[in-house]
CSV table of C-alpha atoms and ligand atoms in Angstrom, one decimal:
chain,number,residue,atom,x,y,z
A,1,MET,CA,-15.9,-12.7,-23.2
A,2,LEU,CA,-13.6,-15.4,-23.4
A,3,ASN,CA,-13.8,-16.6,-26.9
A,4,GLU,CA,-13.2,-13.3,-27.5
A,5,ALA,CA,-10.7,-12.6,-31.1
A,6,ILE,CA,-7.4,-11.8,-29.5
A,7,PRO,CA,-6.0,-9.8,-32.0
A,8,ALA,CA,-2.7,-11.5,-34.0
A,9,LEU,CA,1.1,-12.1,-32.4
A,10,HIS,CA,3.8,-10.4,-32.5
A,11,PRO,CA,4.8,-12.7,-35.7
A,12,ARG,CA,6.9,-16.0,-35.0
A,13,PRO,CA,10.6,-15.5,-36.3
A,14,GLU,CA,11.7,-16.9,-38.5
A,15,ARG,CA,13.8,-19.3,-37.1
A,16,ALA,CA,11.5,-21.4,-34.0
A,17,ALA,CA,13.4,-20.9,-30.5
A,18,MET,CA,11.3,-23.6,-28.5
A,19,PRO,CA,11.6,-21.4,-25.7
A,20,HIS,CA,11.3,-24.0,-22.5
A,21,ILE,CA,8.7,-21.9,-20.1
A,22,ALA,CA,7.6,-22.1,-16.6
A,23,ILE,CA,3.9,-20.7,-15.2
A,24,ILE,CA,3.8,-20.5,-11.7
A,25,GLY,CA,0.6,-21.0,-10.8
A,26,SER,CA,-3.0,-23.2,-12.4
A,27,GLY,CA,-5.0,-20.9,-12.5
A,28,PRO,CA,-7.9,-18.7,-15.2
A,29,ALA,CA,-4.3,-16.6,-15.4
A,30,GLY,CA,-1.5,-18.9,-15.5
A,31,TYR,CA,-3.8,-21.6,-18.2
A,32,TYR,CA,-4.3,-18.5,-20.6
A,33,THR,CA,-1.0,-17.5,-20.8
A,34,ALA,CA,-0.9,-21.2,-20.9
A,35,GLU,CA,-3.2,-20.8,-23.8
A,36,ALA,CA,-1.6,-17.5,-25.6
A,37,ALA,CA,1.8,-19.3,-25.7
A,38,GLN,CA,0.3,-21.9,-27.3
A,39,LYS,CA,-1.1,-19.7,-29.5
A,40,GLN,CA,2.3,-18.0,-30.5
A,41,TRP,CA,4.9,-20.2,-30.6
A,42,GLY,CA,2.9,-23.3,-31.1
A,43,ASP,CA,4.1,-26.9,-30.3
A,44,ALA,CA,8.0,-25.4,-30.5
A,45,ALA,CA,6.9,-23.9,-27.4
A,46,ARG,CA,7.4,-25.8,-23.6
A,47,VAL,CA,5.6,-24.9,-20.8
A,48,ASP,CA,5.6,-25.7,-18.1
A,49,ILE,CA,2.4,-24.9,-14.9
A,50,PHE,CA,4.1,-25.2,-11.4
A,51,ASP,CA,0.8,-25.7,-8.5
A,52,ARG,CA,1.6,-25.5,-5.3
A,53,LEU,CA,-1.4,-27.7,-4.9
A,54,PRO,CA,-2.0,-30.8,-6.0
A,55,VAL,CA,-5.4,-30.0,-7.9
A,56,PRO,CA,-5.1,-26.9,-10.6
A,57,TYR,CA,-7.2,-24.5,-11.5
A,58,GLY,CA,-6.3,-21.8,-8.7
A,59,LEU,CA,-9.6,-19.2,-8.1
A,60,ILE,CA,-11.8,-21.5,-10.3
A,61,ARG,CA,-12.0,-24.6,-7.7
A,62,SER,CA,-11.4,-22.5,-4.7
A,63,GLY,CA,-12.4,-19.1,-5.3
A,64,VAL,CA,-15.2,-19.1,-7.3
A,65,ALA,CA,-18.2,-19.4,-5.2
A,66,PRO,CA,-19.9,-23.2,-4.9
A,67,ASP,CA,-23.2,-22.7,-6.0
A,68,HIS,CA,-21.9,-21.0,-9.2
A,69,GLN,CA,-20.9,-24.1,-11.6
A,70,SER,CA,-21.1,-22.4,-14.4
A,71,VAL,CA,-18.7,-19.9,-14.1
A,72,LYS,CA,-16.0,-23.0,-12.8
A,73,GLY,CA,-17.1,-24.9,-15.4
A,74,VAL,CA,-14.8,-22.3,-17.8
A,75,SER,CA,-11.9,-24.9,-16.2
A,76,ARG,CA,-12.5,-27.1,-19.0
A,77,ARG,CA,-11.1,-24.8,-21.6
A,78,TYR,CA,-8.4,-25.2,-19.8
A,79,GLU,CA,-8.9,-28.6,-19.4
A,80,ALA,CA,-8.1,-28.8,-23.4
A,81,VAL,CA,-4.7,-26.6,-23.0
A,82,ALA,CA,-3.1,-28.7,-20.3
A,83,MET,CA,-4.0,-31.5,-22.6
A,84,SER,CA,-1.3,-30.2,-25.5
A,85,GLU,CA,1.4,-32.0,-25.0
A,86,ASN,CA,3.5,-29.0,-24.9
A,87,VAL,CA,1.9,-28.6,-22.1
A,88,ARG,CA,3.1,-30.2,-18.4
A,89,PHE,CA,1.0,-30.0,-14.7
A,90,ILE,CA,3.7,-30.2,-12.4
A,91,GLY,CA,1.4,-30.2,-9.0
A,92,HIS,CA,3.0,-29.6,-5.7
A,93,VAL,CA,5.7,-28.1,-6.3
A,94,LEU,CA,6.5,-24.8,-4.3
A,95,VAL,CA,7.6,-22.1,-5.6
A,96,GLY,CA,10.2,-20.3,-2.8
A,97,GLN,CA,10.7,-23.3,-1.0
A,98,ASP,CA,10.7,-26.5,-3.0
A,99,VAL,CA,12.1,-24.8,-5.6
A,100,THR,CA,13.8,-20.9,-5.7
A,101,VAL,CA,12.3,-18.6,-8.6
A,102,GLU,CA,16.3,-18.1,-9.3
A,103,GLU,CA,16.9,-21.6,-9.7
A,104,LEU,CA,13.3,-21.5,-12.8
A,105,LEU,CA,15.4,-18.8,-14.0
A,106,GLY,CA,18.6,-20.7,-14.9
A,107,LEU,CA,16.3,-23.3,-16.3
A,108,TYR,CA,13.3,-21.6,-18.1
A,109,ASP,CA,13.8,-18.6,-21.2
A,110,ALA,CA,10.5,-17.8,-19.5
A,111,VAL,CA,9.1,-17.4,-15.6
A,112,VAL,CA,5.8,-15.7,-15.6
A,113,LEU,CA,3.9,-15.5,-11.9
A,114,ALA,CA,0.4,-16.2,-12.4
A,115,THR,CA,0.3,-15.8,-8.2
A,116,GLY,CA,-2.7,-14.2,-8.0
A,117,ALA,CA,-3.5,-12.7,-4.5
A,118,PRO,CA,-5.0,-15.0,-2.2
A,119,ALA,CA,-3.9,-13.8,0.6
A,120,ASP,CA,-6.2,-11.0,3.2
A,121,ARG,CA,-6.0,-7.3,2.9
A,122,LYS,CA,-5.6,-6.8,6.2
A,123,LEU,CA,-7.9,-5.0,7.7
A,124,ASP,CA,-7.0,-2.5,10.2
A,125,LEU,CA,-8.8,-1.7,13.4
A,126,PRO,CA,-8.7,-2.2,16.8
A,127,GLY,CA,-10.5,-5.9,17.4
A,128,ALA,CA,-9.6,-7.3,14.7
A,129,ASP,CA,-7.9,-10.6,15.8
A,130,LEU,CA,-11.2,-10.9,17.9
A,131,GLY,CA,-12.0,-14.5,17.4
A,132,ASN,CA,-15.0,-15.0,15.4
A,133,VAL,CA,-13.5,-11.9,13.0
A,134,PHE,CA,-12.5,-13.4,9.1
A,135,GLY,CA,-10.6,-12.7,6.5
A,136,SER,CA,-12.7,-13.3,2.6
A,137,ALA,CA,-10.2,-15.2,1.3
A,138,ALA,CA,-10.5,-18.3,4.5
A,139,LEU,CA,-14.0,-17.7,5.0
A,140,VAL,CA,-14.5,-18.7,0.9
A,141,GLY,CA,-11.4,-20.3,1.0
A,142,TRP,CA,-13.4,-22.6,3.7
A,143,TYR,CA,-17.2,-23.2,2.3
A,144,ASN,CA,-14.2,-24.3,-1.3
A,145,GLY,CA,-12.6,-27.2,0.9
A,146,HIS,CA,-8.7,-25.2,0.2
A,147,PRO,CA,-6.8,-26.9,2.6
A,148,ASP,CA,-4.9,-24.1,4.3
A,149,PHE,CA,-8.4,-22.9,5.4
A,150,ALA,CA,-10.9,-26.3,6.0
A,151,ALA,CA,-10.7,-26.5,9.1
A,152,LEU,CA,-11.5,-22.4,10.4
A,153,ALA,CA,-14.2,-23.4,11.7
A,154,PRO,CA,-16.6,-20.8,12.3
A,155,ASP,CA,-18.6,-20.2,14.4
A,156,LEU,CA,-22.2,-20.2,14.0
A,157,SER,CA,-23.9,-20.0,17.1
A,158,GLY,CA,-24.9,-16.9,16.8
A,159,SER,CA,-27.6,-14.4,15.2
A,160,HIS,CA,-26.0,-12.2,12.8
A,161,ALA,CA,-23.6,-11.8,11.2
A,162,VAL,CA,-21.5,-8.5,9.3
A,163,VAL,CA,-19.8,-8.5,5.7
A,164,ILE,CA,-17.5,-5.7,5.3
A,165,GLY,CA,-17.2,-4.4,2.2
A,166,ASN,CA,-19.3,-3.7,-1.3
A,167,GLY,CA,-17.6,-6.2,-3.8
A,168,ASN,CA,-18.7,-8.8,-5.4
A,169,VAL,CA,-16.4,-11.2,-2.5
A,170,ALA,CA,-18.7,-8.9,-0.4
A,171,LEU,CA,-22.2,-10.7,-1.7
A,172,ASP,CA,-21.0,-14.1,-2.2
A,173,VAL,CA,-20.0,-14.7,1.3
A,174,ALA,CA,-23.7,-12.8,2.1
A,175,ARG,CA,-25.5,-15.4,0.0
A,176,ILE,CA,-23.8,-18.5,0.9
A,177,LEU,CA,-24.9,-17.2,4.7
A,178,ALA,CA,-28.1,-16.6,4.0
A,179,LYS,CA,-28.6,-19.7,2.6
A,180,THR,CA,-30.9,-22.7,3.0
A,181,PRO,CA,-29.3,-26.1,2.6
A,182,ASN,CA,-31.8,-26.8,-0.4
A,183,GLU,CA,-30.7,-23.8,-2.0
A,184,PHE,CA,-26.8,-26.2,-2.0
A,185,ALA,CA,-28.5,-28.5,-4.1
A,186,GLY,CA,-26.0,-29.1,-7.6
A,187,SER,CA,-23.6,-27.2,-6.4
A,188,ASP,CA,-19.4,-28.2,-4.6
A,189,ILE,CA,-19.9,-26.4,-1.6
A,190,VAL,CA,-17.4,-29.2,0.8
A,191,ALA,CA,-18.9,-32.0,3.6
A,192,HIS,CA,-17.9,-29.7,6.6
A,193,ALA,CA,-19.3,-26.6,5.6
A,194,ARG,CA,-22.6,-27.8,4.3
A,195,GLU,CA,-23.0,-29.9,7.0
A,196,ALA,CA,-22.0,-26.3,9.5
A,197,LEU,CA,-24.8,-23.7,7.5
A,198,SER,CA,-27.2,-26.2,7.4
A,199,LEU,CA,-27.0,-25.8,11.6
A,200,SER,CA,-26.2,-22.7,11.5
A,201,ARG,CA,-27.8,-20.5,13.7
A,202,LEU,CA,-27.3,-16.6,12.2
A,203,GLN,CA,-31.2,-14.9,11.4
A,204,GLY,CA,-29.7,-12.0,9.5
A,205,VAL,CA,-26.9,-10.4,7.6
A,206,THR,CA,-25.5,-6.6,7.0
A,207,ILE,CA,-23.6,-5.7,4.0
A,208,LEU,CA,-21.1,-3.1,5.1
A,209,GLY,CA,-20.6,0.2,2.4
A,210,ARG,CA,-18.2,2.6,3.7
A,211,ARG,CA,-19.9,4.6,0.4
A,212,GLY,CA,-22.5,5.4,-1.0
A,213,PRO,CA,-24.6,3.2,-3.6
A,214,HIS,CA,-22.9,4.8,-7.1
A,215,GLN,CA,-19.8,3.3,-5.1
A,216,ILE,CA,-21.3,0.2,-5.4
A,217,ALA,CA,-18.4,-2.5,-6.6
A,218,MET,CA,-21.8,-5.2,-6.7
A,219,THR,CA,-21.8,-6.6,-10.2
A,220,PRO,CA,-25.7,-6.5,-12.1
A,221,LYS,CA,-26.0,-10.1,-12.4
A,222,GLU,CA,-24.4,-11.3,-9.1
A,223,LEU,CA,-26.2,-8.2,-7.1
A,224,GLY,CA,-29.9,-10.0,-8.6
A,225,GLU,CA,-29.6,-13.2,-7.4
A,226,MET,CA,-29.8,-11.3,-3.8
A,227,GLY,CA,-33.8,-10.8,-4.4
A,228,HIS,CA,-33.5,-15.1,-5.7
A,229,LEU,CA,-33.2,-16.6,-2.6
A,230,SER,CA,-35.8,-19.2,-0.7
A,231,ARG,CA,-35.7,-16.9,3.6
A,232,ALA,CA,-33.1,-14.5,3.4
A,233,THR,CA,-34.2,-11.0,1.7
A,234,PRO,CA,-32.5,-7.7,1.1
A,235,ARG,CA,-33.2,-5.1,2.2
A,236,VAL,CA,-32.1,-1.3,1.9
A,237,ASP,CA,-32.9,2.5,3.4
A,238,PRO,CA,-34.9,4.7,1.0
A,239,ALA,CA,-33.4,7.2,2.5
A,240,ASP,CA,-29.5,5.9,1.4
A,241,LEU,CA,-30.5,5.8,-2.1
A,242,PRO,CA,-29.1,9.1,-4.5
A,243,PRO,CA,-31.5,11.2,-6.0
A,244,GLU,CA,-32.8,8.9,-9.2
A,245,ALA,CA,-31.5,11.5,-11.7
A,246,GLU,CA,-28.3,10.9,-10.2
A,247,ASP,CA,-28.1,7.5,-11.8
A,248,ALA,CA,-27.8,8.1,-15.1
A,249,THR,CA,-24.0,9.7,-14.8
A,250,LEU,CA,-23.0,6.0,-13.4
A,251,GLU,CA,-21.3,3.3,-15.8
A,252,PRO,CA,-24.6,1.0,-17.8
A,253,GLY,CA,-23.4,-2.1,-14.8
A,254,THR,CA,-22.9,0.1,-11.7
A,255,ARG,CA,-26.9,1.4,-13.5
A,256,LYS,CA,-28.4,-1.6,-13.3
A,257,SER,CA,-26.9,-2.4,-9.9
A,258,VAL,CA,-28.2,0.6,-8.4
A,259,GLN,CA,-31.4,-0.2,-9.2
A,260,LEU,CA,-31.6,-3.7,-8.3
A,261,LEU,CA,-30.8,-1.1,-5.1
A,262,ARG,CA,-33.1,0.5,-5.6
A,263,GLY,CA,-36.0,-2.1,-6.0
A,264,PHE,CA,-35.4,-4.4,-3.4
A,265,ALA,CA,-35.1,-0.8,-1.3
A,266,ALA,CA,-38.6,-0.3,-2.3
A,267,ALA,CA,-39.8,-3.9,-2.0
A,268,ALA,CA,-42.0,-4.7,0.9
A,269,PRO,CA,-40.2,-6.6,3.4
A,270,ASN,CA,-41.1,-10.1,3.6
A,271,MET,CA,-41.5,-11.8,7.2
A,272,ALA,CA,-44.1,-14.1,5.9
A,273,GLN,CA,-41.4,-15.9,3.7
A,274,GLY,CA,-38.8,-16.2,7.7
A,275,GLY,CA,-37.5,-13.2,7.7
A,276,PHE,CA,-33.7,-14.4,7.1
A,277,PRO,CA,-32.7,-9.3,6.1
A,278,ILE,CA,-29.4,-9.0,3.8
A,279,HIS,CA,-29.4,-4.8,6.2
A,280,PHE,CA,-27.1,-3.7,2.5
A,281,THR,CA,-25.7,-0.5,4.9
A,282,PHE,CA,-24.0,2.1,3.1
A,283,TYR,CA,-22.1,5.2,4.7
A,284,ALA,CA,-20.9,3.5,7.3
A,285,ALA,CA,-16.9,3.2,7.7
A,286,PRO,CA,-15.6,-0.2,10.4
A,287,HIS,CA,-13.9,1.7,13.8
A,288,ARG,CA,-13.5,-0.9,15.8
A,289,LEU,CA,-14.2,-4.5,16.9
A,290,ILE,CA,-15.4,-5.0,20.3
A,291,GLY,CA,-15.3,-8.8,22.0
A,292,ASP,CA,-17.2,-10.1,24.0
A,293,GLU,CA,-15.5,-12.1,28.1
A,294,SER,CA,-14.1,-14.9,25.7
A,295,GLY,CA,-12.1,-12.9,23.2
A,296,HIS,CA,-15.9,-13.2,20.9
A,297,VAL,CA,-16.3,-10.1,18.8
A,298,ARG,CA,-20.5,-9.7,19.6
A,299,ALA,CA,-20.5,-5.7,17.7
A,300,ILE,CA,-19.3,-3.4,15.1
A,301,GLU,CA,-19.3,0.3,15.5
A,302,VAL,CA,-19.2,2.1,13.0
A,303,GLU,CA,-18.9,6.0,11.7
A,304,ARG,CA,-21.2,7.9,9.5
A,305,THR,CA,-19.6,9.5,6.5
A,306,ARG,CA,-20.4,11.6,4.0
A,307,LEU,CA,-19.1,11.6,-0.1
A,308,GLU,CA,-16.2,14.5,-0.7
A,309,ASN,CA,-15.4,13.9,-4.4
A,310,GLY,CA,-16.2,11.1,-4.0
A,311,LYS,CA,-14.1,10.1,-1.2
A,312,ALA,CA,-16.2,8.7,2.7
A,313,VAL,CA,-15.1,11.3,5.4
A,314,GLY,CA,-16.3,10.6,8.9
A,315,THR,CA,-19.1,12.3,10.9
A,316,GLY,CA,-17.9,11.8,14.1
A,317,ASP,CA,-21.3,9.6,14.6
A,318,TYR,CA,-20.9,6.6,15.6
A,319,ARG,CA,-23.2,3.5,16.4
A,320,GLU,CA,-23.3,0.0,17.4
A,321,ILE,CA,-24.2,-2.7,15.2
A,322,ALA,CA,-24.7,-6.4,16.7
A,323,ALA,CA,-22.2,-9.0,15.8
A,324,ASP,CA,-21.0,-12.0,15.6
A,325,LEU,CA,-19.5,-13.2,12.9
A,326,ILE,CA,-17.5,-11.0,11.1
A,327,VAL,CA,-15.8,-11.4,7.3
A,328,SER,CA,-13.3,-8.3,5.0
A,329,CYS,CA,-14.3,-8.8,2.2
A,330,ILE,CA,-11.6,-5.3,1.8
A,331,GLY,CA,-10.1,-7.1,-1.1
A,332,TYR,CA,-7.0,-9.0,-1.1
A,333,GLN,CA,-3.1,-8.9,-1.7
A,334,THR,CA,-0.7,-11.6,-3.2
A,335,SER,CA,2.5,-13.8,-1.6
A,336,PRO,CA,5.4,-12.2,-1.5
A,337,ILE,CA,8.0,-14.8,-3.3
A,338,PRO,CA,12.4,-14.9,-1.7
A,339,GLY,CA,14.3,-13.0,-4.1
A,340,VAL,CA,10.8,-11.6,-5.9
A,341,PRO,CA,10.7,-7.9,-6.3
A,342,TYR,CA,7.1,-6.8,-4.2
A,343,ASP,CA,5.5,-3.4,-4.1
A,344,GLU,CA,4.0,-2.9,-0.3
A,345,ALA,CA,1.7,-0.7,-1.3
A,346,ARG,CA,-0.4,-2.0,-3.9
A,347,GLY,CA,0.2,-5.5,-2.4
A,348,ARG,CA,1.4,-7.3,-6.4
A,349,PHE,CA,4.9,-7.6,-7.3
A,350,ALA,CA,6.8,-4.9,-8.2
A,351,ASN,CA,6.8,-5.3,-12.3
A,352,ASP,CA,6.5,-3.2,-15.3
A,353,GLU,CA,3.5,-3.8,-17.4
A,354,GLY,CA,4.2,-7.4,-16.2
A,355,ARG,CA,8.4,-7.8,-16.6
A,356,ILE,CA,9.2,-7.8,-13.1
A,357,ALA,CA,13.2,-8.5,-14.2
A,358,PRO,CA,14.9,-10.1,-17.0
A,359,GLY,CA,13.0,-13.1,-17.8
A,360,LEU,CA,10.9,-12.7,-14.7
A,361,TYR,CA,8.0,-11.8,-15.4
A,362,CYS,CA,3.9,-11.7,-13.7
A,363,VAL,CA,0.4,-11.6,-14.8
A,364,GLY,CA,-3.6,-11.5,-14.0
A,365,TRP,CA,-3.9,-11.1,-10.1
A,366,ALA,CA,-0.2,-10.9,-8.9
A,367,ARG,CA,0.3,-8.4,-11.6
A,368,ARG,CA,-2.0,-6.0,-11.7
A,369,GLY,CA,-4.1,-6.2,-8.4
A,370,PRO,CA,-7.1,-8.4,-8.1
A,371,SER,CA,-10.2,-6.5,-10.0
A,372,GLY,CA,-12.0,-7.7,-13.1
A,373,THR,CA,-13.3,-11.0,-14.7
A,374,ILE,CA,-12.2,-14.5,-14.4
A,375,GLY,CA,-11.8,-13.7,-19.4
A,376,THR,CA,-10.3,-10.5,-18.0
A,377,ASN,CA,-7.1,-12.1,-17.5
A,378,ARG,CA,-7.3,-14.2,-22.1
A,379,PRO,CA,-6.0,-10.7,-22.7
A,380,ASP,CA,-3.5,-10.0,-20.3
A,381,GLY,CA,-2.0,-13.8,-20.9
A,382,PHE,CA,-1.5,-12.9,-24.6
A,383,ALA,CA,0.5,-9.3,-23.3
A,384,ILE,CA,2.3,-10.9,-21.8
A,385,ILE,CA,3.5,-13.6,-23.9
A,386,GLU,CA,4.0,-10.7,-26.4
A,387,ARG,CA,6.0,-9.0,-24.3
A,388,ILE,CA,8.5,-12.4,-24.2
A,389,ALA,CA,8.0,-13.2,-27.9
A,390,GLN,CA,9.8,-9.7,-27.9
A,391,ASP,CA,12.0,-10.1,-25.9
A,392,LEU,CA,13.3,-13.9,-26.6
A,393,GLY,CA,13.6,-12.2,-30.0
A,394,ASP,CA,15.6,-9.5,-29.2
A,395,ALA,CA,17.8,-12.1,-27.5
A,396,ALA,CA,17.2,-14.5,-30.8
A,397,ASN,CA,20.9,-16.8,-31.6
A,398,GLU,CA,20.6,-19.3,-34.5
A,399,THR,CA,21.0,-21.8,-31.8
A,400,GLY,CA,17.7,-22.1,-29.7
A,401,SER,CA,16.9,-22.1,-26.1
A,402,GLN,CA,19.8,-22.3,-24.2
A,403,LYS,CA,18.1,-23.8,-21.7
A,404,THR,CA,17.7,-26.9,-20.0
A,405,GLY,CA,14.3,-26.2,-19.4
A,406,ARG,CA,12.3,-29.4,-18.0
A,407,PRO,CA,14.8,-32.0,-17.8
A,408,GLY,CA,16.4,-29.7,-16.1
A,409,PHE,CA,13.4,-30.1,-13.8
A,410,ASP,CA,12.7,-32.4,-12.7
A,411,ALA,CA,16.3,-33.9,-12.0
A,412,ILE,CA,16.9,-31.1,-8.9
A,413,ALA,CA,13.1,-33.2,-8.5
A,414,ALA,CA,14.0,-36.0,-8.0
A,415,GLN,CA,17.6,-35.0,-6.1
A,416,ARG,CA,15.2,-33.9,-3.2
A,417,GLY,CA,12.7,-35.7,-3.6
A,418,ILE,CA,10.4,-33.7,-4.6
A,419,ARG,CA,6.3,-35.6,-4.9
A,420,ILE,CA,5.8,-34.4,-8.2
A,421,VAL,CA,1.4,-34.9,-8.8
A,422,THR,CA,0.6,-35.2,-12.6
A,423,PHE,CA,-2.2,-33.5,-15.0
A,424,ARG,CA,-3.0,-37.6,-14.8
A,425,ASP,CA,-2.2,-38.2,-11.8
A,426,TRP,CA,-4.6,-34.7,-11.2
A,427,GLN,CA,-7.8,-36.6,-13.8
A,428,LYS,CA,-7.5,-39.5,-11.6
A,429,ILE,CA,-8.1,-36.7,-7.6
A,430,ASP,CA,-10.8,-35.5,-10.3
A,431,ALA,CA,-13.1,-38.9,-10.9
A,432,ALA,CA,-12.8,-40.0,-7.2
A,433,GLU,CA,-14.2,-36.5,-5.5
A,434,VAL,CA,-16.6,-37.0,-8.5
A,435,ALA,CA,-17.3,-40.4,-7.3
A,436,ARG,CA,-17.8,-39.2,-3.4
A,437,ALA,CA,-19.6,-37.0,-4.2
A,438,GLN,CA,-24.0,-37.5,-3.2
A,439,GLY,CA,-27.0,-36.6,-4.6
A,440,SER,CA,-26.9,-33.6,-7.0
A,441,ALA,CA,-23.1,-32.6,-6.7
A,442,PRO,CA,-20.7,-32.4,-9.1
A,443,ARG,CA,-17.8,-33.7,-6.6
A,444,GLU,CA,-17.3,-33.8,-2.7
A,445,LYS,CA,-13.8,-32.5,-2.9
A,446,PHE,CA,-10.5,-33.4,-0.6
A,447,THR,CA,-10.0,-30.3,1.6
A,448,ASP,CA,-6.3,-32.2,2.8
A,449,VAL,CA,-3.1,-32.5,0.7
A,450,ASP,CA,-2.8,-35.8,1.5
A,451,SER,CA,-5.9,-37.6,1.1
A,452,MET,CA,-4.5,-35.9,-2.6
A,453,ILE,CA,-2.1,-37.3,-3.4
A,454,GLY,CA,-3.5,-40.9,-1.5
A,455,ALA,CA,-6.5,-40.5,-4.7
A,456,ALA,CA,-3.5,-39.6,-6.6
A,457,LYS,CA,-2.1,-43.2,-6.2
A,458,GLN,CA,-5.0,-45.6,-7.5
B,1,NAP,P1,-12.9,-4.7,-4.9
B,1,NAP,O1,-14.7,-5.6,-6.5
B,1,NAP,O2,-12.2,-4.1,-4.9
B,1,NAP,O3,-13.9,-4.2,-3.7
B,1,NAP,C1,-13.6,-4.6,-2.4
B,1,NAP,C2,-14.2,-3.6,-1.2
B,1,NAP,O4,-14.3,-3.4,-0.1
B,1,NAP,C3,-14.8,-2.1,-1.9
B,1,NAP,O5,-16.2,-2.2,-1.5
B,1,NAP,C4,-14.5,-1.6,-1.4
B,1,NAP,O6,-14.7,-0.3,-0.6
B,1,NAP,C5,-13.8,-2.3,0.0
B,1,NAP,N1,-13.4,-1.8,1.5
B,1,NAP,C6,-11.6,-1.6,0.7
B,1,NAP,N2,-11.5,-0.6,2.0
B,1,NAP,C7,-12.0,-0.6,2.3
B,1,NAP,C8,-11.7,-0.5,3.8
B,1,NAP,N3,-10.8,-0.6,4.9
B,1,NAP,N4,-13.3,-0.3,4.9
B,1,NAP,C9,-14.4,-0.9,4.6
B,1,NAP,N5,-14.6,-0.7,3.3
B,1,NAP,C10,-13.3,-1.5,2.2
B,1,NAP,O7,-12.6,-6.5,-4.8
B,1,NAP,P2,-13.5,-8.3,-4.7
B,1,NAP,O8,-14.4,-8.0,-3.6
B,1,NAP,O9,-12.6,-9.4,-3.2
B,1,NAP,O10,-13.7,-8.6,-5.0
B,1,NAP,C11,-12.6,-8.9,-6.8
B,1,NAP,C12,-12.5,-8.8,-7.5
B,1,NAP,O11,-13.7,-10.3,-7.6
B,1,NAP,C13,-13.5,-7.9,-8.7
B,1,NAP,O12,-12.8,-8.1,-9.6
B,1,NAP,C14,-14.5,-8.8,-8.3
B,1,NAP,O13,-15.8,-8.2,-9.3
B,1,NAP,C15,-14.0,-10.9,-8.5
B,1,NAP,N6,-15.0,-11.8,-7.9
B,1,NAP,C16,-16.7,-11.5,-9.0
B,1,NAP,C17,-17.4,-12.8,-8.9
B,1,NAP,C18,-18.9,-13.3,-10.0
B,1,NAP,O14,-18.4,-12.2,-10.6
B,1,NAP,N7,-19.6,-13.4,-9.9
B,1,NAP,C19,-17.2,-12.8,-7.6
B,1,NAP,C20,-16.3,-12.7,-6.2
B,1,NAP,C21,-15.2,-12.2,-6.7
B,1,NAP,P3,-14.5,1.2,-1.1
B,1,NAP,O15,-14.6,0.8,-2.9
B,1,NAP,O16,-15.5,2.9,-0.7
B,1,NAP,O17,-12.7,1.0,-1.5
């Protein structure tokens, strides 16, 4: 997927316009867009990639699970783009606050928002504000050391966790909660999470799906991992599985996942392995969360559902499931930026195939919502650059770009005293994180901005 050939882009204009492109967000969508700009204009393009953190790679660093190091390895490809002469990383700059989108539009020929979808979709239920109830952005950010969530301190002293949602994030969260300390060997899980999980008293996890096994959004590789954990064993109630013949109607990936669920249902629970069950509980729509006298969650009430035209419909049959910790993994939304039109219903920027307004574009999850794999962002990045090339081509004139680009931004940064973090600075942070690693860990991340900046100054 990552290396697939991308069809020829919009032909280069006769006179290279030397466009100045600002990309906001240094995750996969941002770097694939920069790569596409290089392919489109070669060295003629000047690409500035902004990030609000002093460290690059967005979702790769803060979203991909710490025990999925091979997936995180894709950042090496982004490094090659980042090291190019005409691409610059500008870390520690919050667009919308340190500099406005309007100001950037005055400086660059195109501004591309590649800010992803870092905020949790809200769990809109009574009791959602009880203690020890978190969204996946917060919990994943916590174990991945994102500065916004490093202080989360989930209480792992209870016996049972409930994870809401039937997507890959639900699997990530359940797996991390279920793993033993030894199973984090070779991962870059941060020290505070490694320590808290090693003291965890959890004895099982329930993964709640409001629909059935045929409606899961879990991919086979990720679901298959649940069958290979050292103490945890996946449990599926055979009664929840549709007749096997109906699997033929599924697309191949989902069919494979459902076959894995059938395998889990058929396997006898192995209590000898320590018996940390991961219950896949289907047809269970969350109804309300129930707290104890201290305001801490203790249970979730779910309503049994049935499917009507693929939708979950309540049956009026309610029951409680014990829950000392709840993590809702029900999807993400893009964070609004002042002055940028936002589609509230879809939780992303309002756009027409990536165009928001003249000169302003969006790409990746900020354009289409949180779906697909990391590699899906590559064709997305190439498509948006092709669109920009068309728009710039239409407006092209003999003199090329009239914008000031980098020097213009540097003047604003100097005037406002913004401490920009460069890619060279990031390389120092990176080296310091690698040097701090213990045992088989590839790195020990800094989890606060001051420490990152401190390492960059060394
Ligand atoms: P997702 O795949 O969209 O799954 C969200 C799940 O939440 C669905 O099962 C959905 O059920 C459920 N849900 C939504 N609202 C709900 C509600 N109010 N009550 C109960 N359940 C609700 O989202 P995700 O898991 O956050 O993943 C986001 C993207 O990242 C996906 O493309 C995913 O594949 C990708 N990802 C990939 C990996 C990997 O490859 N290793 C890891 C993590 C994430 P319904 O279907 O009934 O709406």
